[in-house]
Amino acid sequence: MRRLITGFLVPLIASAHLSGAAADTQPTPGYRLADAPVLSMPVDCTDKDFCSVQNYIDFDPGPGALDHTCGPLTYNGHKGIDIRLRSIATMERGVAVLAAADGTVIASRNDIPDRLLKQVEIPQALKGPVMPSNSVSIYHGNGWTTHYTHLRQGSVRVRNGQKLKRGEPLGLIGASGTTSFPHLHFILTHHQDVIDPYSGRLPGSGCGVSAHHSFWDDEAAEILAYRPSGVLNAGFDQIAPSMARVQRGLQKNERLPATAEQLVFWTQIWGLRRSDRVRMRLYDADGAVLTETIQRAERDSPVSLWYLPRRRGTDAWPAGTYKGEYFLERPVAPDSEKFDEVLKIIRKIEIR
């Protein structure tokens, strides 16, 4: 099996008035729960559009990175929640960003072009001036503000001073600013302190501590529940996949010709962890195994692309339904050879 593992770094691009904010590292923020807003879904996320949280707030007080569960779904200094879409094609169809609570618009921007950087371009981009993104900030009273960034250029439909009800559309998820995938970067602040909506705690205050307060309502808490790993895309093609083609939705096929030079089963997942075991298997139309492999992950990776190819012989592929299986298994303990199944992905394709 050939594999490509690529970590997607997404730097914080907040609204302009947050640029000077400093993170407080005290474990218990100074706010009254009675004054805090209850947050509903900040995106109009449906099964068709598919969204998942790729990055959470960083709770490691040092140079490392740990999310609020002590997992790896964050990066050093990250102070928001990244709700991503599966592809650029999904973004281009339009996924609305919604006001998470009643409030008044206090800042907005709508003129920054959408662009997706390659991963290798991110480090250089970080060395230059901070690239702003299209964004909206809503004040909810009692010092509470929500911030919505990386919106699509030209999609912002609210103006400063406008009063909003929860659920009203603000714009569309986009890729403005500095980012390598389409997503909403959502931030909750109390005065100048960033507050984690999952735990009510401050960035850098240490992970694995009992939650002070969750701000999500029941629906948002269910849809945006912490998941250590998940599938973004999977399918079949005649050629090896690339992140760029997968992002564009170009590697999915409902049918392949019997003359295809090779059959490639591929998956794109998020939340790979070091020492995870990956098993892939490809079946022919009669249910016989064409090829299979087992590999171990060498490092954590926010997003990874895996594929299993099988070249055609001298004859055409027999007509029928072919199947690919992908299993992600995680050690039950460090250095253990016993595994729990984390993901199971099955895809089928017709060859004619």
XYZ file of C-alpha atoms in Angstrom:
352
model
C 0.000 0.000 0.000
C 1.209 3.447 -0.836
C 0.166 6.195 1.475
C 0.349 9.946 1.817
C 0.104 11.504 5.243
C -0.239 15.246 5.369
C -0.841 17.400 8.440
C -2.882 20.525 7.752
C -1.786 23.527 9.816
C -4.417 26.239 10.048
C -3.263 29.420 11.792
C -5.614 31.591 13.808
C -7.080 34.454 11.793
C -9.357 36.401 14.113
C -11.325 39.593 13.667
C -9.212 42.727 13.606
C -10.196 43.915 17.082
C -8.883 40.658 18.585
C -5.365 41.057 17.240
C -3.979 42.388 20.499
C -5.787 39.992 22.830
C -3.636 37.995 25.226
C -4.616 34.580 26.570
C -5.067 34.284 30.324
C -3.675 30.985 31.588
C -5.597 30.854 34.864
C -7.641 27.630 34.984
C -10.960 29.219 36.006
C -12.108 32.220 33.966
C -13.799 35.084 35.765
C -17.354 35.110 34.458
C -20.841 34.472 35.818
C -22.574 31.468 34.262
C -25.893 33.264 34.558
C -24.604 35.933 32.158
C -23.157 33.514 29.591
C -24.875 32.809 26.256
C -26.128 29.388 25.200
C -24.678 28.636 21.757
C -26.565 26.944 18.952
C -25.020 25.539 15.764
C -22.831 28.194 14.099
C -23.110 26.417 10.728
C -25.997 24.985 8.729
C -24.468 21.525 8.705
C -26.438 18.698 7.092
C -25.591 15.135 6.101
C -25.186 16.315 2.513
C -22.747 19.059 3.417
C -20.934 17.064 6.129
C -18.885 19.023 8.594
C -16.659 17.969 11.458
C -14.425 19.651 14.016
C -10.831 19.202 12.908
C -9.090 21.484 15.417
C -10.007 22.418 18.969
C -8.460 24.931 21.386
C -4.912 24.196 22.548
C -4.791 23.560 26.316
C -1.100 22.725 26.578
C 0.565 25.558 28.545
C 3.916 24.966 26.827
C 5.150 24.503 23.253
C 3.182 21.276 22.785
C -0.439 20.959 21.679
C -3.314 19.121 23.401
C -7.055 19.578 23.001
C -9.420 19.695 25.995
C -9.543 15.874 26.157
C -5.713 15.666 26.046
C -5.962 14.444 22.452
C -3.978 15.742 19.445
C -6.770 17.543 17.554
C -5.226 21.003 17.823
C -1.912 22.750 17.262
C 0.273 25.014 19.362
C -1.444 28.274 20.231
C -4.774 27.490 18.533
C -7.582 29.505 20.134
C -10.710 28.534 18.229
C -12.859 25.703 16.890
C -12.306 24.724 13.228
C -15.483 23.283 11.694
C -14.396 21.974 8.304
C -16.121 20.850 5.131
C -15.123 17.730 3.271
C -14.138 19.438 0.028
C -13.979 22.613 -2.016
C -16.922 21.269 -4.003
C -19.019 21.315 -0.813
C -17.858 24.861 -0.093
C -18.777 25.998 -3.589
C -22.310 24.619 -3.180
C -22.654 26.974 -0.223
C -22.842 26.169 3.495
C -24.287 28.943 5.650
C -22.630 30.329 8.771
C -25.252 31.131 11.418
C -25.453 33.407 14.445
C -24.926 31.174 17.481
C -26.982 33.451 19.770
C -28.937 36.714 19.718
C -26.753 39.788 19.487
C -25.498 42.829 17.594
C -22.917 42.842 14.799
C -19.878 44.846 15.939
C -17.384 43.998 13.171
C -17.448 42.494 9.699
C -15.314 42.140 6.588
C -16.239 40.840 3.156
C -13.486 41.672 0.627
C -10.718 39.083 1.153
C -10.266 36.568 -1.708
C -10.676 32.868 -1.030
C -7.492 30.872 -1.467
C -6.309 27.490 -0.281
C -2.612 27.278 0.449
C -0.641 24.105 -0.014
C 0.699 22.693 3.217
C 4.284 23.509 2.183
C 3.268 27.158 1.746
C 1.906 27.571 5.280
C 5.257 28.027 7.126
C 6.344 30.791 4.751
C 2.946 32.481 4.989
C 3.261 32.578 8.772
C 6.531 34.508 8.513
C 4.874 37.422 6.749
C 2.152 39.842 7.826
C -0.982 38.243 9.246
C -3.476 37.765 6.426
C -6.978 38.783 7.571
C -10.043 36.825 6.563
C -13.656 37.705 5.903
C -15.326 37.668 9.284
C -18.236 38.676 11.493
C -18.205 39.443 15.227
C -21.427 39.495 17.268
C -21.730 41.004 20.743
C -24.176 39.170 23.025
C -24.016 41.374 26.111
C -22.285 41.005 29.485
C -18.873 40.984 27.781
C -19.584 37.975 25.525
C -18.748 37.976 21.800
C -18.658 35.286 19.104
C -16.360 35.551 16.084
C -16.788 33.793 12.722
C -13.812 33.810 10.334
C -12.593 32.426 6.967
C -15.951 33.317 5.378
C -16.327 33.253 1.610
C -15.570 36.481 -0.220
C -18.733 38.425 -1.035
C -20.976 36.188 1.074
C -21.224 38.295 4.259
C -24.786 39.594 4.414
C -24.872 41.485 7.728
C -23.701 44.998 8.605
C -22.226 46.621 11.680
C -24.908 47.585 14.190
C -27.427 45.054 12.857
C -29.362 43.143 15.522
C -29.611 39.391 14.925
C -31.525 36.427 16.283
C -29.829 33.078 16.764
C -29.810 31.013 13.593
C -29.837 33.987 11.222
C -27.367 33.568 8.319
C -24.189 35.645 8.385
C -22.456 34.405 5.235
C -20.948 31.211 3.839
C -18.076 28.991 4.911
C -15.075 29.865 2.771
C -11.298 29.818 2.549
C -10.303 33.459 2.940
C -7.183 34.381 4.865
C -4.489 31.815 5.603
C -5.841 28.284 5.493
C -5.375 24.980 3.708
C -8.971 23.704 3.823
C -12.477 25.263 3.764
C -13.798 25.773 7.281
C -15.325 28.087 9.845
C -12.965 29.241 12.587
C -15.315 29.926 15.526
C -14.176 31.851 18.606
C -15.985 32.675 21.851
C -14.599 35.512 23.980
C -15.467 37.096 27.305
C -14.074 40.618 27.160
C -10.560 39.853 25.830
C -10.316 36.257 27.078
C -10.858 33.375 24.650
C -13.180 30.790 26.256
C -13.477 27.172 25.135
C -17.176 26.497 24.344
C -16.741 22.816 25.233
C -15.302 23.236 28.722
C -15.673 26.898 29.628
C -11.937 27.059 30.276
C -9.095 29.239 29.031
C -6.509 28.222 26.400
C -3.266 26.899 27.823
C -4.846 26.055 31.184
C -4.142 22.318 31.036
C -6.173 19.499 29.509
C -8.217 16.731 31.097
C -9.661 18.955 33.824
C -13.361 18.749 34.650
C -15.393 21.132 32.519
C -16.250 24.474 34.101
C -19.204 24.917 31.760
C -20.297 23.847 28.270
C -21.874 26.594 26.187
C -23.456 24.415 23.473
C -27.185 23.741 23.397
C -28.320 20.122 23.117
C -28.396 20.014 19.300
C -24.982 21.616 18.865
C -23.488 19.446 21.612
C -24.642 16.341 19.739
C -23.609 17.406 16.237
C -20.274 18.893 17.322
C -19.481 16.225 19.924
C -15.797 15.391 20.252
C -14.797 12.570 17.928
C -11.148 11.484 17.961
C -11.205 10.325 14.322
C -13.507 10.303 11.318
C -13.809 9.923 7.560
C -13.804 12.905 5.222
C -13.898 11.203 1.836
C -13.461 7.760 0.301
C -13.863 6.216 -3.124
C -12.302 4.590 -6.181
C -10.272 5.881 -9.095
C -7.912 4.743 -11.844
C -5.015 6.831 -10.516
C -3.433 7.441 -7.122
C -5.181 10.210 -5.176
C -3.741 13.583 -4.248
C -4.944 15.999 -1.594
C -5.588 18.649 -4.249
C -7.772 16.363 -6.368
C -9.649 15.032 -3.352
C -10.276 18.604 -2.143
C -11.754 19.362 -5.555
C -13.973 16.283 -5.474
C -12.282 14.913 -8.603
C -11.434 11.391 -7.418
C -14.880 9.930 -6.846
C -16.366 7.644 -9.469
C -19.637 5.737 -9.542
C -18.367 3.469 -12.317
C -15.042 2.557 -13.923
C -14.382 0.945 -17.318
C -13.252 -2.668 -17.559
C -10.180 -1.406 -19.411
C -8.920 0.729 -16.489
C -5.180 0.188 -16.047
C -5.568 -0.064 -12.297
C -8.196 -0.004 -9.584
C -7.400 2.288 -6.654
C -9.371 2.311 -3.400
C -8.638 5.413 -1.310
C -9.718 7.085 1.921
C -9.173 10.500 3.481
C -9.525 10.536 7.263
C -8.922 12.923 10.124
C -7.536 12.156 13.573
C -4.798 9.615 12.800
C -2.647 8.873 15.857
C 0.825 7.473 16.164
C 0.808 3.656 16.478
C -2.666 3.343 14.942
C -3.014 0.266 12.745
C -4.497 0.620 9.269
C -5.885 -2.382 7.388
C -7.093 -2.121 3.797
C -8.567 -4.777 1.546
C -9.833 -4.813 -2.042
C -12.330 -7.426 -3.300
C -13.239 -8.440 -6.846
C -16.751 -8.926 -8.199
C -16.875 -12.507 -6.870
C -15.864 -11.487 -3.348
C -12.296 -12.774 -3.600
C -9.509 -10.651 -2.112
C -7.504 -8.898 -4.837
C -4.978 -7.276 -2.496
C -4.648 -6.239 1.127
C -2.194 -4.610 3.507
C -1.595 -3.712 7.150
C 0.469 -0.718 8.256
C 1.184 1.241 11.439
C 1.052 5.031 11.643
C 4.389 6.583 12.535
C 3.028 9.910 13.815
C -0.123 11.869 14.583
C -1.696 13.481 11.536
C -4.758 15.768 11.475
C -5.634 14.654 7.928
C -4.211 11.668 6.069
C -4.764 10.087 2.684
C -4.479 6.310 2.221
C -4.815 4.243 -0.932
C -4.573 0.652 -2.080
C -3.916 0.011 -5.806
C -4.257 -3.140 -7.902
C -3.075 -3.160 -11.505
C -5.116 -4.891 -14.179
C -3.694 -7.985 -15.804
C -3.679 -8.659 -19.524
C -7.444 -9.179 -19.581
C -10.155 -6.649 -18.837
C -11.623 -6.468 -15.347
C -14.580 -8.854 -15.017
C -17.817 -6.877 -14.847
C -19.497 -6.524 -11.474
C -19.420 -4.785 -8.107
C -16.003 -4.374 -6.460
C -15.556 -3.493 -2.800
C -12.935 -1.722 -0.690
C -12.572 -1.930 3.091
C -10.605 0.355 5.403
C -10.173 -0.275 9.129
C -8.538 2.146 11.562
C -7.577 0.443 14.827
C -6.105 2.068 17.942
C -3.989 0.413 20.670
C -5.952 -0.051 23.902
C -2.878 1.217 25.784
C 0.535 2.629 24.822
C 2.744 -0.053 23.236
C -0.109 -2.577 23.409
C -0.674 -5.054 20.589
C -4.394 -5.178 21.366
C -6.528 -2.797 19.317
C -9.979 -1.241 19.341
C -11.685 -0.506 16.037
C -12.043 3.256 15.578
C -13.244 3.503 11.969
C -14.663 1.097 9.424
C -15.115 2.391 5.882
C -16.694 0.318 3.108
C -17.133 1.550 -0.447
C -18.327 -0.207 -3.607
C -17.972 0.530 -7.308
C -19.357 -0.889 -10.528
C -16.977 -1.952 -13.288
C -18.485 -2.355 -16.741
